[in-house]
Coordinates of C-alpha atoms in Angstrom, one line a residue:
M1 CA -28.4 0.6 -21.6
Q2 CA -26.6 -2.8 -21.8
R3 CA -26.4 -5.3 -24.5
D4 CA -26.3 -9.0 -23.7
I5 CA -24.5 -11.5 -25.7
V6 CA -25.9 -14.9 -24.9
E7 CA -24.6 -18.6 -26.0
R8 CA -28.3 -19.5 -27.0
P9 CA -30.3 -17.1 -29.2
G10 CA -33.3 -15.3 -27.4
I11 CA -32.4 -16.2 -24.1
T12 CA -31.3 -13.5 -21.4
V13 CA -30.4 -13.3 -18.0
G14 CA -32.4 -11.7 -15.4
H15 CA -30.5 -8.8 -13.4
A16 CA -33.1 -8.3 -10.7
D17 CA -31.7 -8.2 -7.1
A18 CA -31.6 -11.6 -6.0
R19 CA -30.6 -12.8 -2.4
P20 CA -27.9 -13.7 -1.2
V21 CA -25.3 -12.1 -3.4
A22 CA -21.5 -12.0 -2.5
R23 CA -19.1 -9.8 -4.6
T24 CA -15.5 -8.8 -4.2
S25 CA -12.7 -7.3 -6.3
L26 CA -9.5 -9.1 -7.5
P27 CA -6.1 -7.8 -8.5
G28 CA -5.3 -7.9 -12.1
N29 CA -2.6 -10.5 -11.6
L30 CA -2.2 -14.3 -11.8
L31 CA -3.1 -14.5 -8.0
A32 CA -6.5 -13.7 -9.2
P33 CA -7.9 -17.2 -10.2
S34 CA -6.6 -18.6 -6.8
A35 CA -8.6 -15.8 -4.9
G36 CA -11.7 -16.2 -6.7
R37 CA -11.7 -19.8 -6.5
R38 CA -11.5 -19.3 -2.7
F39 CA -13.8 -16.6 -2.3
V40 CA -16.8 -18.7 -4.2
E41 CA -16.0 -21.9 -2.1
A42 CA -16.1 -19.9 1.1
A43 CA -19.5 -18.0 0.2
L44 CA -20.8 -21.4 -0.9
T45 CA -19.9 -22.8 2.5
E46 CA -21.5 -19.9 4.5
W47 CA -24.7 -19.8 2.4
S48 CA -25.0 -23.8 3.1
G49 CA -24.4 -23.3 6.8
L50 CA -27.0 -20.6 6.6
G51 CA -29.7 -23.4 5.6
L52 CA -30.5 -21.3 2.2
P53 CA -30.9 -24.2 -0.1
A54 CA -31.0 -27.8 0.9
A55 CA -27.9 -29.6 1.2
V56 CA -28.3 -31.6 -1.8
G57 CA -28.7 -28.3 -3.4
F58 CA -25.0 -27.6 -3.1
S59 CA -23.6 -30.7 -3.9
E60 CA -19.9 -31.5 -4.1
R61 CA -20.3 -31.5 -7.9
L62 CA -21.8 -28.0 -7.7
V63 CA -19.0 -26.4 -5.5
D64 CA -16.1 -27.9 -7.8
D65 CA -17.9 -26.8 -11.2
A66 CA -18.3 -23.3 -9.7
A67 CA -14.6 -23.2 -8.8
V68 CA -13.5 -24.3 -12.2
V69 CA -15.7 -21.8 -14.0
V70 CA -14.6 -18.9 -11.6
S71 CA -10.9 -19.9 -12.4
E72 CA -11.4 -19.9 -16.1
L73 CA -13.5 -16.8 -16.2
V74 CA -11.1 -14.9 -13.8
T75 CA -8.1 -16.1 -15.9
N76 CA -9.3 -15.2 -19.3
A77 CA -10.1 -11.7 -17.9
V78 CA -6.9 -11.1 -16.3
V79 CA -4.8 -12.4 -19.2
H80 CA -6.6 -10.7 -22.0
A81 CA -8.1 -7.9 -20.5
G82 CA -5.3 -6.8 -17.9
T83 CA -7.4 -5.0 -15.6
N84 CA -8.7 -5.6 -11.9
V85 CA -11.5 -7.8 -11.8
E86 CA -15.0 -7.8 -10.5
L87 CA -16.4 -11.1 -9.2
L88 CA -20.0 -11.7 -8.2
C89 CA -21.8 -14.8 -7.3
R90 CA -25.7 -15.0 -6.5
L91 CA -28.4 -17.4 -5.8
E92 CA -31.7 -17.5 -8.2
E93 CA -34.7 -18.8 -6.9
A94 CA -36.4 -21.3 -8.8
T95 CA -39.3 -20.0 -11.0
E96 CA -42.0 -21.7 -13.1
D97 CA -39.9 -21.5 -15.9
E98 CA -36.4 -22.0 -14.6
A99 CA -34.8 -24.3 -11.9
A100 CA -32.9 -22.5 -9.3
A101 CA -29.2 -21.5 -10.0
L102 CA -26.0 -20.2 -8.9
V103 CA -24.8 -17.3 -11.0
L104 CA -21.2 -16.2 -11.4
E105 CA -20.2 -13.1 -13.1
V106 CA -16.7 -11.6 -13.6
S107 CA -16.4 -8.4 -14.8
D108 CA -13.2 -6.5 -16.3
H109 CA -12.8 -2.8 -17.1
H110 CA -11.5 -3.1 -21.0
P111 CA -14.9 -4.0 -22.8
A112 CA -13.1 -3.3 -26.2
R113 CA -10.9 -6.4 -25.8
A114 CA -12.3 -9.4 -27.3
V115 CA -13.2 -12.4 -25.3
R116 CA -11.2 -15.3 -26.3
S117 CA -13.1 -18.3 -27.6
E118 CA -12.2 -21.5 -29.6
S119 CA -14.9 -20.8 -32.2
S120 CA -18.4 -19.9 -33.1
K121 CA -20.7 -22.8 -32.0
D122 CA -24.1 -23.9 -33.1
G123 CA -26.5 -21.6 -31.4
G124 CA -23.9 -19.0 -30.5
P125 CA -24.1 -15.5 -31.0
A126 CA -25.2 -14.4 -34.5
D127 CA -22.5 -11.9 -35.0
A128 CA -19.3 -13.3 -33.2
A129 CA -17.6 -9.9 -34.0
E130 CA -20.2 -7.8 -32.1
S131 CA -20.2 -10.2 -29.3
G132 CA -16.5 -10.2 -28.9
V133 CA -15.9 -13.7 -29.3
T134 CA -13.0 -14.3 -31.5
T135 CA -13.4 -17.2 -34.1
G136 CA -11.5 -18.8 -36.5
S137 CA -7.9 -18.1 -36.5
A138 CA -7.3 -18.4 -32.5
D139 CA -5.2 -21.4 -31.8
P140 CA -7.3 -24.0 -29.8
A141 CA -4.1 -25.1 -27.9
E142 CA -3.7 -21.6 -26.5
Y143 CA -6.8 -19.8 -26.3
G144 CA -10.6 -20.7 -26.0
R145 CA -10.5 -24.1 -24.2
G146 CA -11.3 -22.0 -20.9
L147 CA -14.7 -21.1 -22.5
Q148 CA -15.2 -24.3 -23.9
L149 CA -15.0 -25.8 -20.6
V150 CA -17.1 -23.2 -19.0
G151 CA -20.0 -23.9 -21.6
T152 CA -19.8 -27.6 -21.0
L153 CA -20.2 -27.1 -17.2
A154 CA -22.8 -24.5 -17.3
E155 CA -26.7 -24.5 -18.2
R156 CA -25.7 -21.3 -20.3
W157 CA -23.2 -18.5 -20.5
G158 CA -22.8 -15.2 -22.2
I159 CA -21.4 -11.7 -22.1
T160 CA -23.1 -8.7 -21.1
Y161 CA -21.4 -5.2 -22.2
R162 CA -22.1 -2.0 -20.2
T163 CA -20.2 1.5 -20.2
G164 CA -16.6 1.0 -19.5
L165 CA -17.4 -2.6 -18.4
K166 CA -17.7 -6.0 -19.8
T167 CA -18.9 -9.0 -17.8
V168 CA -19.0 -12.9 -18.9
W169 CA -21.5 -14.8 -16.8
A170 CA -22.3 -18.5 -16.4
R171 CA -25.4 -20.0 -15.1
L172 CA -25.1 -23.3 -13.1
P173 CA -28.2 -25.2 -12.1
V174 CA -28.9 -26.2 -8.5
D175 CA -29.9 -29.6 -8.0
D176 CA -32.3 -29.0 -5.3
W177 CA -33.9 -25.9 -3.4
N178 CA -35.4 -24.7 -0.5
P179 CA -37.1 -21.2 -0.2
F180 CA -35.1 -18.2 1.0
P181 CA -35.6 -17.8 4.8
E182 CA -36.1 -14.4 6.3
P183 CA -32.8 -12.7 6.6
S184 CA -30.7 -13.0 9.4
T185 CA -29.9 -10.4 11.7
E186 CA -26.5 -12.3 12.7
P187 CA -23.3 -11.0 10.9
G188 CA -22.3 -14.4 10.3
F189 CA -22.3 -14.0 6.4
Q190 CA -19.7 -11.3 6.6
Q191 CA -17.7 -13.1 9.1
G192 CA -17.6 -16.6 7.0
L193 CA -16.2 -14.4 3.9
R194 CA -13.3 -12.8 5.7
A195 CA -10.8 -15.6 4.8
A196 CA -11.8 -15.1 0.9
E197 CA -11.5 -11.2 1.5
L198 CA -7.8 -11.7 2.6
L199 CA -7.0 -13.0 -0.9
A200 CA -8.7 -10.3 -2.5
P201 CA -7.5 -7.0 -1.6
S202 CA -9.2 -4.2 -1.3
A203 CA -9.0 -0.4 -0.1
R204 CA -11.1 -0.7 2.9
R205 CA -10.0 -1.8 6.4
A206 CA -10.0 -5.6 6.8
L207 CA -12.3 -7.3 9.5
R208 CA -9.4 -8.6 11.4
D209 CA -9.9 -9.0 15.2
G210 CA -12.4 -12.0 14.9
A211 CA -12.1 -15.3 16.7
D212 CA -11.9 -16.8 13.1
W213 CA -8.2 -15.8 12.7
A214 CA -7.3 -18.8 14.7
G215 CA -8.9 -20.7 12.4
R216 CA -9.3 -21.3 8.5
G217 CA -8.9 -17.5 7.8
A218 CA -5.5 -17.3 9.3
L219 CA -4.1 -20.7 7.6
S220 CA -5.6 -19.6 4.2
F221 CA -3.9 -16.1 4.5
L222 CA -0.5 -18.1 5.5
A223 CA -0.9 -20.5 2.7
E224 CA -1.6 -17.5 0.1
A225 CA 1.2 -15.4 1.5
S226 CA 3.7 -18.4 1.5
D227 CA 3.0 -19.0 -2.2
L228 CA 3.5 -15.4 -3.0
L229 CA 6.7 -14.6 -1.0
A230 CA 8.4 -18.0 -2.2
G231 CA 8.2 -17.0 -5.6
Q232 CA 10.4 -13.8 -5.4
L233 CA 14.1 -13.7 -5.9
D234 CA 14.8 -10.0 -4.7
E235 CA 14.5 -9.0 -1.1
D236 CA 13.3 -5.7 -1.6
I237 CA 10.3 -7.0 -3.6
V238 CA 9.8 -9.5 -0.6
A239 CA 9.8 -6.4 1.8
A240 CA 7.3 -4.5 -0.4
L241 CA 5.0 -7.6 -0.7
A242 CA 5.2 -8.3 3.1
G243 CA 4.0 -4.8 3.6
Q244 CA 1.1 -5.0 1.2
L245 CA -0.2 -8.0 2.6
L246 CA 0.0 -6.9 6.3
V247 CA -1.7 -3.6 5.7
P248 CA -4.7 -3.5 6.1
R249 CA -5.4 -6.8 6.9
L250 CA -3.6 -6.9 10.1
A251 CA -1.9 -3.5 10.7
D252 CA -2.8 0.0 9.9
W253 CA 0.9 0.6 8.9
C254 CA 4.1 -1.2 8.8
A255 CA 7.9 -0.8 8.2
I256 CA 10.3 -3.4 7.1
W257 CA 14.1 -3.1 8.1
L258 CA 16.7 -5.3 6.4
E259 CA 20.1 -5.8 7.9
P260 CA 23.0 -5.5 5.4
E261 CA 24.1 -9.0 4.4
N262 CA 28.0 -8.7 5.4
G263 CA 27.5 -5.6 7.4
G264 CA 28.6 -6.8 10.9
P265 CA 27.3 -5.5 14.3
A266 CA 28.3 -1.9 13.5
A267 CA 26.0 -1.8 10.3
V268 CA 22.9 0.1 10.2
P269 CA 19.7 -1.5 9.1
R270 CA 18.3 -0.3 5.8
L271 CA 14.6 0.7 5.8
A272 CA 13.4 -1.5 3.1
S273 CA 9.6 -0.8 2.9
V274 CA 7.0 1.5 4.5
W275 CA 3.2 0.8 4.1
H276 CA 0.2 3.1 5.5
R277 CA -3.4 2.3 4.8
D278 CA -3.6 6.1 4.2
E279 CA -1.2 6.6 1.3
A280 CA -0.9 10.3 1.9
E281 CA 0.7 9.4 5.6
T282 CA 3.5 6.9 4.1
G283 CA 5.8 9.8 3.4
Q284 CA 5.4 11.3 7.0
L285 CA 5.8 8.0 8.5
R286 CA 8.9 7.1 6.3
T287 CA 10.6 10.6 7.4
L288 CA 10.0 9.7 11.1
L289 CA 11.0 6.0 11.0
E290 CA 14.6 6.7 9.0
Q291 CA 15.6 8.8 11.8
D292 CA 15.6 6.0 14.2
P293 CA 16.4 2.7 12.8
I294 CA 15.5 -0.3 14.9
R295 CA 17.5 -3.5 15.8
L296 CA 16.2 -6.1 18.2
P297 CA 18.7 -8.2 20.2
E298 CA 18.9 -11.8 19.7
R299 CA 17.5 -12.3 23.1
V300 CA 14.1 -11.2 22.5
G301 CA 13.3 -14.1 19.9
T302 CA 10.8 -14.0 17.2
G303 CA 7.8 -13.0 19.3
P304 CA 6.4 -9.5 19.6
V305 CA 8.0 -6.4 21.3
S306 CA 6.3 -3.4 22.2
L307 CA 8.0 -0.1 21.3
P308 CA 6.8 3.2 21.6
W309 CA 4.9 4.9 18.8
P310 CA 7.0 6.5 16.0
G311 CA 7.3 10.4 16.7
V312 CA 6.2 10.0 20.3
E313 CA 8.3 10.5 23.4
E314 CA 7.7 8.2 26.0
D315 CA 7.9 10.9 28.8
G316 CA 7.3 13.8 26.6
E317 CA 3.9 15.7 26.5
K318 CA 2.8 14.0 23.6
A319 CA 2.7 10.6 25.1
D320 CA -0.9 10.9 26.2
E321 CA -2.0 11.8 22.6
R322 CA -1.2 8.3 21.2
P323 CA -1.6 5.4 24.0
E324 CA -1.3 2.8 21.5
S325 CA 2.1 0.8 21.0
A326 CA 3.7 -0.4 18.1
L327 CA 4.8 -4.1 17.9
A328 CA 8.1 -5.2 16.4
Y329 CA 9.1 -8.5 15.3
R330 CA 12.7 -10.1 14.5
I331 CA 13.2 -11.3 10.8
T332 CA 15.1 -14.4 11.0
S333 CA 16.3 -17.2 8.7
G334 CA 18.7 -20.0 9.3
G335 CA 19.5 -18.5 12.8
R336 CA 20.6 -15.5 11.6
T337 CA 18.8 -11.9 12.0
L338 CA 18.0 -10.4 8.5
G339 CA 16.0 -7.5 9.6
A340 CA 13.1 -6.5 11.8
V341 CA 9.1 -5.6 11.2
L342 CA 7.2 -2.8 13.1
L343 CA 3.7 -2.3 12.8
G344 CA 0.8 -0.7 14.4
R345 CA -2.9 -0.7 15.1
E346 CA -4.8 2.7 15.7
G347 CA -7.1 2.7 18.2
A348 CA -6.3 -0.5 19.7
A349 CA -4.3 -0.5 23.2
R350 CA -3.7 -4.2 23.0
V351 CA -3.6 -6.5 19.9
P352 CA -5.4 -9.9 20.5
D353 CA -3.3 -12.8 21.2
E354 CA -4.4 -14.7 18.1
V355 CA -3.4 -11.7 15.6
T356 CA 0.0 -11.4 17.2
A357 CA 0.7 -15.0 16.5
L358 CA -0.5 -14.9 13.3
I359 CA 1.8 -11.9 12.7
E360 CA 4.7 -14.1 14.1
D361 CA 4.2 -16.9 11.7
F362 CA 3.9 -14.5 8.5
V363 CA 7.1 -12.9 9.5
R364 CA 8.8 -16.2 10.1
R365 CA 7.8 -16.7 6.3
V366 CA 9.1 -13.6 5.4
G367 CA 12.5 -14.5 6.8
L368 CA 12.3 -17.6 4.9
A369 CA 11.8 -15.5 1.8
V370 CA 14.4 -13.1 2.4
G371 CA 17.0 -15.8 2.9
A372 CA 16.2 -17.5 -0.4
A373 CA 16.2 -14.1 -2.0
R374 CA 19.7 -13.7 -0.6
A375 CA 21.0 -17.0 -1.5
Y376 CA 19.8 -16.4 -5.0
T377 CA 21.5 -12.8 -5.3
R378 CA 24.9 -14.6 -4.0
Q379 CA 24.8 -17.4 -6.6
A380 CA 23.9 -15.0 -9.5
T381 CA 26.7 -12.4 -8.2
I382 CA 29.3 -15.5 -8.4
S383 CA 28.0 -16.4 -11.7
R384 CA 28.2 -12.9 -13.2
I385 CA 31.8 -12.8 -11.9
L386 CA 32.8 -16.0 -13.2
Q387 CA 31.2 -15.0 -16.8
R388 CA 32.9 -11.7 -16.9
A389 CA 36.3 -13.6 -16.2
L390 CA 35.8 -16.4 -18.5
L391 CA 34.8 -14.5 -21.7
P392 CA 37.4 -12.4 -23.4
S393 CA 37.1 -8.6 -22.8
K394 CA 37.6 -7.9 -26.4
V395 CA 37.7 -9.8 -29.6
A396 CA 40.4 -9.2 -32.3
D397 CA 39.8 -7.4 -35.6
I398 CA 40.6 -9.9 -38.6
P399 CA 42.0 -8.1 -41.7
G400 CA 39.5 -8.5 -44.5
V401 CA 36.9 -9.8 -42.3
T402 CA 33.9 -8.4 -40.6
S403 CA 32.8 -10.3 -37.7
S404 CA 29.7 -9.8 -35.5
L405 CA 28.7 -11.6 -32.2
V406 CA 25.7 -12.4 -30.3
Y407 CA 26.1 -13.7 -26.6
E408 CA 23.0 -14.0 -24.3
P409 CA 23.5 -16.1 -21.3
S410 CA 20.3 -17.7 -19.8
D411 CA 18.8 -15.5 -17.1
D412 CA 18.9 -18.0 -14.4
G413 CA 21.4 -16.8 -12.0
V414 CA 23.7 -19.6 -12.9
V415 CA 26.7 -19.4 -14.9
G416 CA 26.3 -21.2 -18.3
G417 CA 29.0 -23.3 -20.3
D418 CA 29.0 -21.3 -23.5
F419 CA 32.1 -19.3 -24.4
Y420 CA 33.7 -17.7 -27.5
D421 CA 37.1 -16.1 -28.3
I422 CA 39.0 -14.6 -31.4
F423 CA 42.5 -14.2 -31.1
P424 CA 45.7 -13.4 -33.7
C425 CA 48.4 -16.1 -34.0
P426 CA 51.9 -15.8 -35.2
G427 CA 52.1 -16.4 -39.1
D428 CA 49.5 -14.0 -40.0
R429 CA 46.9 -16.3 -38.7
W430 CA 43.5 -15.4 -36.6
C431 CA 41.7 -18.0 -34.6
F432 CA 38.2 -18.1 -33.6
V433 CA 36.5 -20.5 -31.2
L434 CA 32.8 -21.3 -30.1
G435 CA 32.3 -23.8 -27.4
D436 CA 29.8 -25.1 -25.0
V437 CA 30.7 -27.1 -21.6
Q438 CA 27.9 -29.7 -21.0
G439 CA 26.2 -28.6 -18.1
S440 CA 26.3 -25.4 -16.0
G441 CA 27.6 -24.0 -12.9
P442 CA 30.7 -23.7 -10.9
E443 CA 31.9 -27.0 -12.7
A444 CA 31.1 -26.0 -16.1
A445 CA 32.5 -22.4 -15.3
V446 CA 36.0 -24.0 -14.5
V447 CA 36.1 -26.1 -17.6
T448 CA 35.6 -23.1 -19.7
G449 CA 38.3 -21.2 -17.9
L450 CA 40.7 -24.0 -18.5
A451 CA 39.6 -24.6 -22.1
R452 CA 39.9 -21.2 -23.4
P453 CA 43.5 -20.4 -22.3
W454 CA 44.6 -24.0 -23.3
L455 CA 43.1 -23.2 -26.8
R456 CA 45.1 -20.0 -27.2
L457 CA 48.2 -21.6 -25.9
L458 CA 48.2 -24.7 -28.1
A459 CA 47.2 -22.5 -31.2
R460 CA 50.1 -20.0 -30.6
E461 CA 52.5 -23.1 -30.4
G462 CA 51.7 -23.7 -34.0
F463 CA 49.7 -26.7 -34.1
G464 CA 47.2 -27.2 -36.6
V465 CA 43.4 -27.0 -36.3
G466 CA 43.1 -31.0 -35.9
E467 CA 46.0 -31.2 -33.7
V468 CA 44.8 -28.4 -31.3
L469 CA 41.6 -30.3 -30.9
D470 CA 43.8 -33.7 -30.3
R471 CA 45.7 -32.1 -27.4
L472 CA 42.8 -30.4 -26.0
N473 CA 41.0 -33.7 -25.5
R474 CA 43.8 -35.5 -23.7
L475 CA 44.1 -32.3 -21.3
L476 CA 40.2 -32.6 -20.7
L477 CA 40.7 -36.3 -20.0
D478 CA 43.8 -36.4 -17.7
D479 CA 44.3 -35.3 -14.1
A480 CA 44.1 -31.7 -14.6
M481 CA 40.2 -31.9 -14.6
E482 CA 40.3 -33.3 -10.9
A483 CA 42.0 -29.8 -9.9
A484 CA 39.0 -28.2 -11.8
E485 CA 36.4 -30.3 -10.0
A486 CA 38.0 -29.4 -6.6
A487 CA 38.2 -25.7 -7.6
A488 CA 34.3 -25.8 -8.5
L489 CA 33.5 -27.3 -5.1
M490 CA 35.5 -24.3 -3.6
V491 CA 33.3 -22.0 -5.5
A492 CA 30.2 -23.9 -4.5
A493 CA 31.3 -23.7 -0.9
A494 CA 31.7 -19.9 -1.0
G495 CA 28.2 -19.3 -1.5
G496 CA 27.5 -20.8 -4.8
Q497 CA 25.0 -23.5 -5.7
Q498 CA 26.6 -27.0 -5.4
T499 CA 25.8 -29.4 -7.9
A500 CA 25.9 -33.0 -8.2
D501 CA 28.9 -34.2 -9.8
T502 CA 27.8 -36.4 -12.9
G503 CA 31.1 -36.4 -14.9
Q504 CA 29.4 -34.5 -17.9
S505 CA 31.1 -31.1 -16.9
R506 CA 34.3 -32.4 -18.7
F507 CA 32.3 -32.8 -21.9
L508 CA 33.0 -30.0 -24.2
S509 CA 31.6 -29.3 -27.8
L510 CA 33.8 -27.2 -29.7
L511 CA 33.9 -25.3 -33.1
Y512 CA 37.6 -24.2 -33.7
G513 CA 38.9 -22.7 -37.0
E514 CA 41.7 -20.5 -38.3
L515 CA 41.7 -17.7 -40.9
V516 CA 44.6 -16.8 -43.2
P517 CA 44.1 -13.9 -45.6
L518 CA 44.6 -14.3 -49.4
P519 CA 46.7 -12.1 -51.6
D520 CA 43.8 -11.5 -53.8
G521 CA 41.1 -11.0 -51.0
G522 CA 39.0 -13.3 -49.1
V523 CA 40.3 -15.6 -46.6
R524 CA 41.4 -19.3 -46.5
C525 CA 39.4 -20.9 -43.4
T526 CA 40.2 -24.1 -41.6
V527 CA 37.5 -25.6 -39.4
A528 CA 36.9 -28.6 -37.1
S529 CA 33.8 -29.3 -35.2
A530 CA 33.9 -31.7 -32.2
G531 CA 30.4 -32.3 -31.4
H532 CA 29.0 -29.0 -32.2
P533 CA 26.5 -27.7 -34.5
L534 CA 28.1 -27.5 -38.1
P535 CA 28.9 -24.2 -39.4
L536 CA 27.0 -22.9 -42.2
L537 CA 28.5 -21.2 -45.2
L538 CA 26.2 -18.5 -47.0
R539 CA 27.2 -17.5 -50.6
P540 CA 25.9 -14.1 -52.1
D541 CA 23.3 -15.8 -54.2
G542 CA 21.8 -17.4 -51.1
E543 CA 23.2 -21.0 -51.3
V544 CA 23.9 -22.5 -47.8
C545 CA 26.0 -25.6 -47.3
P546 CA 27.5 -27.2 -44.3
A547 CA 31.3 -26.3 -43.8
A548 CA 32.5 -29.2 -41.5
E549 CA 32.0 -32.7 -40.8
P550 CA 30.5 -33.9 -37.4
Q551 CA 33.1 -35.5 -35.0
M552 CA 33.0 -36.7 -31.2
L553 CA 32.5 -34.6 -28.2
L554 CA 35.7 -33.6 -26.6
G555 CA 36.6 -35.4 -23.3
I556 CA 34.9 -38.9 -24.0
F557 CA 37.6 -40.8 -25.6
D558 CA 41.4 -40.5 -25.8
D559 CA 41.8 -42.3 -28.9
V560 CA 40.0 -39.9 -31.3
A561 CA 41.9 -38.2 -34.3
Y562 CA 40.0 -35.1 -35.1
E563 CA 40.0 -33.9 -38.7
S564 CA 39.7 -30.4 -40.2
Q565 CA 38.2 -29.1 -43.7
S566 CA 39.5 -26.2 -45.5
F567 CA 38.0 -23.8 -47.9
D568 CA 37.9 -20.3 -49.1
L569 CA 35.7 -17.5 -48.0
A570 CA 35.4 -15.2 -51.0
P571 CA 34.5 -11.4 -50.8
G572 CA 30.7 -11.6 -49.7
D573 CA 30.6 -14.9 -48.4
S574 CA 29.6 -15.5 -44.9
L575 CA 30.3 -18.0 -42.2
L576 CA 27.6 -18.6 -39.3
C577 CA 28.8 -20.5 -36.2
V578 CA 26.0 -21.0 -33.4
T579 CA 26.1 -23.0 -30.2
D580 CA 22.9 -25.5 -29.5
G581 CA 21.0 -22.7 -27.8
V582 CA 20.2 -21.7 -31.2
T583 CA 19.6 -24.9 -32.9
E584 CA 17.8 -26.6 -30.1
R585 CA 15.7 -23.7 -29.1
R586 CA 12.0 -25.5 -28.5
S587 CA 8.7 -24.4 -29.3
G588 CA 6.6 -27.3 -27.9
A589 CA 7.8 -30.7 -29.4
L590 CA 9.6 -28.9 -32.2
M591 CA 13.5 -27.4 -32.1
F592 CA 14.5 -24.3 -34.3
D593 CA 16.7 -26.5 -36.5
D594 CA 14.1 -29.2 -37.5
G595 CA 14.1 -29.6 -41.0
D596 CA 17.1 -27.5 -41.5
G597 CA 15.4 -24.6 -40.0
L598 CA 18.7 -22.8 -39.2
A599 CA 19.9 -23.1 -43.0
R600 CA 16.4 -21.6 -44.3
A601 CA 16.7 -18.7 -41.8
L602 CA 20.5 -18.2 -43.1
A603 CA 19.3 -18.4 -46.9
D604 CA 16.9 -15.4 -46.3
C605 CA 20.0 -13.3 -44.8
A606 CA 21.4 -13.3 -48.3
G607 CA 22.8 -9.8 -49.2
L608 CA 22.9 -8.6 -45.3
S609 CA 25.9 -7.4 -43.5
A610 CA 27.3 -9.5 -40.9
D611 CA 25.6 -7.9 -38.2
G612 CA 22.3 -7.8 -40.4
I613 CA 22.8 -11.5 -40.8
A614 CA 23.4 -11.8 -36.7
D615 CA 20.5 -9.6 -35.9
R616 CA 18.1 -11.3 -38.2
I617 CA 19.0 -15.0 -36.8
K618 CA 18.8 -13.8 -33.2
R619 CA 15.4 -12.4 -33.6
S620 CA 14.2 -15.6 -35.6
V621 CA 15.4 -17.6 -32.6
H622 CA 13.7 -15.3 -30.4
E623 CA 10.4 -15.2 -32.2
F624 CA 10.3 -19.1 -32.6
A625 CA 8.6 -19.5 -29.3
E626 CA 6.8 -17.2 -26.9
R627 CA 8.9 -18.0 -23.9
P628 CA 12.2 -16.6 -23.6
P629 CA 15.2 -18.9 -24.5
D630 CA 16.3 -21.2 -21.4
D631 CA 19.5 -21.9 -22.7
D632 CA 22.8 -19.7 -23.5
L633 CA 22.6 -18.3 -26.9
A634 CA 25.7 -17.7 -28.9
L635 CA 26.2 -16.8 -32.4
L636 CA 29.3 -15.7 -34.6
V637 CA 29.1 -14.3 -37.9
L638 CA 32.4 -14.1 -40.2
Q639 CA 32.1 -12.3 -43.4
A640 CA 34.8 -11.7 -46.0
G641 CA 35.1 -7.9 -47.3

């Protein structure tokens, strides 16, 4: 039994076998829409070449509309159902009641998951809940525009439910039509779809030896492979994806070795990935290959090199049992050898030249991807080392005050400019700092590395809060910054990402304060804010107010006189200090602190401990937008006991 949900009541779609039909399986990831578009375009091109409809029947408009509809339906299935997707396109001949049409069907294996739709339209399903079409509360900016577009382009569309399967279909009218000819005995249709099959992985062995490898099929494969590999920042993921792309399309098995980055000539290559079209054979193949790592000499270039089949002695008794040879390619990038690819094709004594050339082009792209991933890893490693060196290993405990700190650097592999510190000073004083160097990368890291010890030195010399900022401002403007910029360039030359010097890395927003315990409980707090988000004071009754006045950034003008504000933190009072990663957290055009959003969130924290306040604010910042934060996030809560 099946149940059809159609956009117009009383209309159903015929499911009789019509000719011709093209179908494929698509992976349940975000590459599927692109693969679906290419598959449908290839099918329509092939059908037009066979003369099935008149040329006007497959107009450019129809091809474009079909690509858009498939892209929207596949995206909907992948994002909201999360399963592999089955794509079918077929031509329906004209009848007395209906014109000829192209029918597109996209099926997923999660029939219980609703199809996202903006709203229930006039003439839509009588029961939206039954149809699986969501209505009402869905945000049209996020959901539903795809199906609205499908409904605009298609003559009609609908949803068909079967056991374990949900199919969303759309019917696009063909402007003109010629009757179907007799079926062709030539395999041209299958050959014409090979390019699309490359982009829609399947378990069966690919058709890979035809002359079309030298044409559109090879170019499409290389284009899609480049897009996929270029987005990876881990060399092991690059190796795994490369193996999955090669097998079974171009080979029956393959292995990828990667050279240690700083291993030298004596280092042993690492077997990073092994793929076999028969998964049961993968373990045995890996065992054989681990015994004999390959390293191709520089003189062989990047072309294919014939090597003995793994596990077969060239002069041994088993040599006759396996006449095939394996092909090896050197992986290079920037003139350096990064590893090697070894692959085999069973039952083929000679690999066609078109295929060896295609594999060579593919391996060249693997080398570029591995090189880029290693450059990113070097940058990320430098950033982590700098970050650990620039931040205190431990913050001081303040008598009578509970502190809670949250620090989350942005996950972009580049050291950020946010820093913090809590340290004791002579005279029964404790100082706290929350700062943000403008910009990121090595220049910002060096400014952070100078500012934090300068602050400690000035505070321990007995200068007041305002005087500390005055002197730090002059230090940021004098010749010491030239040394910082030179050091930053040295860091970049050592393997980090060199950024253009805009001068902004010397600008510093800073919140600096000191705490002095009071005899009757609580502490006396003195703070100054230089271009930094203002600290907020939370009273036990939920009242929230700013605890400082806004002042100029550090490192801009040398004639600024910074002032401080003092107040008492009574038992139960809390002071919240944040960087702009909190206040400027974005959700579309809105920021977290628009309309005093941070103050409202803090007011809801009345009665919580310091840790509770920090956790509540952090969760509020993360939940403000769907995307993760793209800036460093730091916040400090000080609560008098």
